[in-house]
Amino acid sequence: MRPLLIPFYVLFIMTEGLTESRKPRRSVSFPDMNLKQFKESELGSFSSLMVRDDIGQLVLGARGKILALSLEDITKKISEEKWSVSLADKALCQMKGKGAEECHNFIRVLHTMEDSKMLACGTNAFNPACDTVTFRNGKVFLERKPQDGRGKVPFDPYQSFASLMDGNTLYSATSSNFLGTEVVFQRHGLNPVKTEMTRSWLNEPTMISINMAEVSRSAENGEDDVVFLFFTENAVEERRGNIWVSRVARVCKSDLGGKMTLQKRWTSFLKARLDCPFGDAGSPSLVQDVFLLQDPNNVQDSIFYATFTSNPEPSSLCSQSAVCAYKLSDISHVFRGKFLTESDTGSWDTYTGEEHSPYPGSCIDDEMRAKGVMTSLNLSDTTLLFVKKHPLMEAVVTPITGKPLLVQTMTRFSKIVVDQVTSLDGQRHRIFFIGTDSGWLQKAVKFDGEDAHVIEELQIFQDPLPVDFLQFSSKTGQLYSCARNAAVQVDVRDCSRYTSCHDCLLARDPYCGWDLITPRCASVAGASAGSMIQNLSDGDNRMCPASDLGKRATIIHLTIGVAQFLPCSPETNLPVRWRLFDSVLHPGPQHTLLSQGLVIRPSPSDAGLYTCETLETVEGRAYGAMVTQYLVEVRDPDRVATNLKIALITVAVFTGVLANFMCRHLGAKMLDRCFRCNRNGSNSHVMPSGHHEAVNGCGEEDRHHAGGTPPPQEQ
């Protein structure tokens, strides 16, 4: 094998003095992904996605149509229903200044209702409309009874919004006018309520997510369920303008608005700043998505997992992303704290005036009912006026442990989904699936006492498209996503990429363990501890069975003073180290260490066995895994030339000796030729046959034969 020659300028570019960042342990590119993909060349952009575990379908909203795919295999389309705009509506939309592409019907809302029907809402050429979707014989149909969709779905097909369906009641946070400037958070249905159109309530907001916490299930005081809204906005409390912050707002599910003050408006709308400290001090941390994982035993222990970015510009090379977690009880505590109040000068200061009872913005509970406050309609105007003017809390909602679970540079997180899995030891572990704006999905886990680490990152879209939709199916155990004209189905419990027991255990993937019978890395779901091993606490691979399968060293011949490259490409993103026999190599005049190999400028002492191995530290213990080995032999060019001369002389001498041997031992015919061609005449005598015997060696005839010239005629 001849190693690659590396020019000096390439070495200069590739020399890596950068510190190791928290890279995903493994990266899997799209060609290596074992995923299912649904794609139609003539299909417009996907604009919504809904997993229907109850009927085994994945429902997709697209430009001008709704599709139903098999949840088990999304490559199988079950049915589709067209919902396009008329030519007249499209022409009217374009007359109002919108582009031809915008003036379609993008189905952006898909929600399941109590009767298994679905609410679907589309932009409808900037004239939002909703309709009901039914399923007959497994196929999707529109009832063709359109309703006004204003305030339920944006006019603009690309504007951010949020919505939630509770039973048959829709909560939405979106624009309610053609220009998209009036953004409201509202509940639709029999008792509609919404936010006030004032800067103190919402100031140029970007809506992110709506979640409902079923507080009533575990509340001892008969407290109401709570709806949380996550968004970003321009902070009114900042003295400097255009300071964007993340917010969490809270309203009560049973809020009916006020009787006189705040009629058909939220009487329980309170908001607080949401903090996720990372990045530069001057960079805003802006929330991108939120996933609520409810605790079935105590709702107050439920956790919100949120993705953030530090820079809103996608092109920024300095952007960072993070995942922060918030306990519901901590958020509730902030909403029982002090308020900020706006002064005559426009500054926002802590409110120190008269305290109100009941506490402004409180959800109805048993204590309030005992005092005659049965609904928000019974609240006094004094309390409601205070809520109207004081929606902002003083305290900031901080994450659990006060810091992010995960931070990455030069990456923009988008969506997040959290799953729970039971390991072989019976412990419950939470796994985070984080989408990025470049078409990758990161799979991360956090163990007690450690920072979260990314087990692997998966390229789920061939093109660098944002992961805007992400849902998990508890029925199939798979993730579903879509972007533009492609939908994908990803088996996040796939353990086949861990090709050895050592790799399987060190990955510390809660889904996976080493099957001692197969043997292979496989899902722990339904497996017994007797037939499978798993070590999530420290990844100790000494549990693995002994293996005599080693990699054979590659023999390399190097020349002194000539730089050569020895490649090392591990399957993971783990840092590598090189060893010469048992000694660890360090950078020096003879050795340049790169992430993908080693450059040697060999001297005679550099011959030996070189080993490239990945290095992984878990709970303070270092683990090495061999990637490749080279047996290096070093040659001196001067000595090679000398040895070549000696070899040539040796060959010449050996040829003469061989010829002499042939003359003496190869029989009468050869001897006869030797006598006849002997021209020296020394030490010869006549044989009975008339031939001469050449005592001193082969004669002229043999020399002529050797040179290709015929022997002379005998006189």
CSV table of N, CA, C and O in Angstrom, one decimal, residues 7 61 63 80 109 237 240 250 263 266 331 334 400 406-407 460 537 557 588:
chain,number,residue,atom,x,y,z
A,7,PRO,N,0.7,17.8,0.2
A,7,PRO,CA,1.5,19.0,0.0
A,7,PRO,C,1.4,19.9,1.2
A,7,PRO,O,0.5,19.8,2.0
A,61,GLY,N,-51.0,18.1,5.2
A,61,GLY,CA,-51.6,19.2,4.5
A,61,GLY,C,-50.6,19.8,3.5
A,61,GLY,O,-49.4,19.9,3.8
A,63,ARG,N,-50.1,22.1,-0.5
A,63,ARG,CA,-50.7,23.2,-1.3
A,63,ARG,C,-51.8,22.7,-2.2
A,63,ARG,O,-51.6,21.9,-3.1
A,80,GLU,N,-56.2,11.0,-1.2
A,80,GLU,CA,-55.9,12.4,-1.2
A,80,GLU,C,-57.2,13.1,-1.5
A,80,GLU,O,-58.1,12.6,-2.2
A,109,VAL,N,-53.4,24.1,9.1
A,109,VAL,CA,-54.0,23.6,10.4
A,109,VAL,C,-54.6,22.2,10.1
A,109,VAL,O,-55.5,22.1,9.3
A,237,GLU,N,-40.5,46.5,28.3
A,237,GLU,CA,-39.8,47.0,29.5
A,237,GLU,C,-38.4,47.4,29.4
A,237,GLU,O,-37.8,48.0,30.3
A,240,ARG,N,-33.9,50.4,26.0
A,240,ARG,CA,-33.4,50.5,24.6
A,240,ARG,C,-34.4,49.8,23.7
A,240,ARG,O,-35.0,48.7,24.1
A,250,ARG,N,-49.7,32.7,30.3
A,250,ARG,CA,-50.6,31.7,30.9
A,250,ARG,C,-52.0,32.3,31.0
A,250,ARG,O,-52.2,33.4,31.3
A,263,GLN,N,-64.5,42.5,28.5
A,263,GLN,CA,-65.5,41.6,27.9
A,263,GLN,C,-64.9,40.8,26.7
A,263,GLN,O,-64.2,41.4,25.8
A,266,TRP,N,-59.3,37.9,27.7
A,266,TRP,CA,-58.7,37.0,28.8
A,266,TRP,C,-58.6,37.9,30.1
A,266,TRP,O,-58.1,39.0,30.1
A,331,ILE,N,-42.7,27.7,36.8
A,331,ILE,CA,-43.4,28.7,36.0
A,331,ILE,C,-44.6,29.2,36.8
A,331,ILE,O,-44.9,30.4,36.8
A,334,VAL,N,-43.6,31.8,39.3
A,334,VAL,CA,-43.4,33.1,38.8
A,334,VAL,C,-44.7,33.9,38.6
A,334,VAL,O,-44.8,35.1,38.9
A,400,ILE,N,-34.3,24.6,34.7
A,400,ILE,CA,-33.9,23.6,35.7
A,400,ILE,C,-32.4,23.6,35.7
A,400,ILE,O,-31.7,23.6,34.7
A,406,LEU,N,-28.3,21.4,26.7
A,406,LEU,CA,-27.4,21.2,25.6
A,406,LEU,C,-27.2,22.5,24.9
A,406,LEU,O,-28.1,23.3,24.7
A,407,VAL,N,-25.9,22.7,24.4
A,407,VAL,CA,-25.6,23.9,23.7
A,407,VAL,C,-24.7,23.5,22.5
A,407,VAL,O,-23.8,22.6,22.6
A,460,ILE,N,-32.0,13.7,7.7
A,460,ILE,CA,-33.3,13.1,7.2
A,460,ILE,C,-33.8,13.7,5.9
A,460,ILE,O,-34.7,13.1,5.3
A,537,SER,N,-25.1,3.8,32.8
A,537,SER,CA,-24.5,4.7,33.8
A,537,SER,C,-23.2,5.2,33.5
A,537,SER,O,-22.8,6.3,33.6
A,557,HIS,N,5.6,1.2,3.6
A,557,HIS,CA,7.0,1.5,3.4
A,557,HIS,C,7.1,3.0,3.2
A,557,HIS,O,6.6,3.6,2.2
A,588,GLY,N,4.8,17.0,16.8
A,588,GLY,CA,6.2,17.4,16.8
A,588,GLY,C,6.7,17.5,15.4
A,588,GLY,O,6.0,17.4,14.4
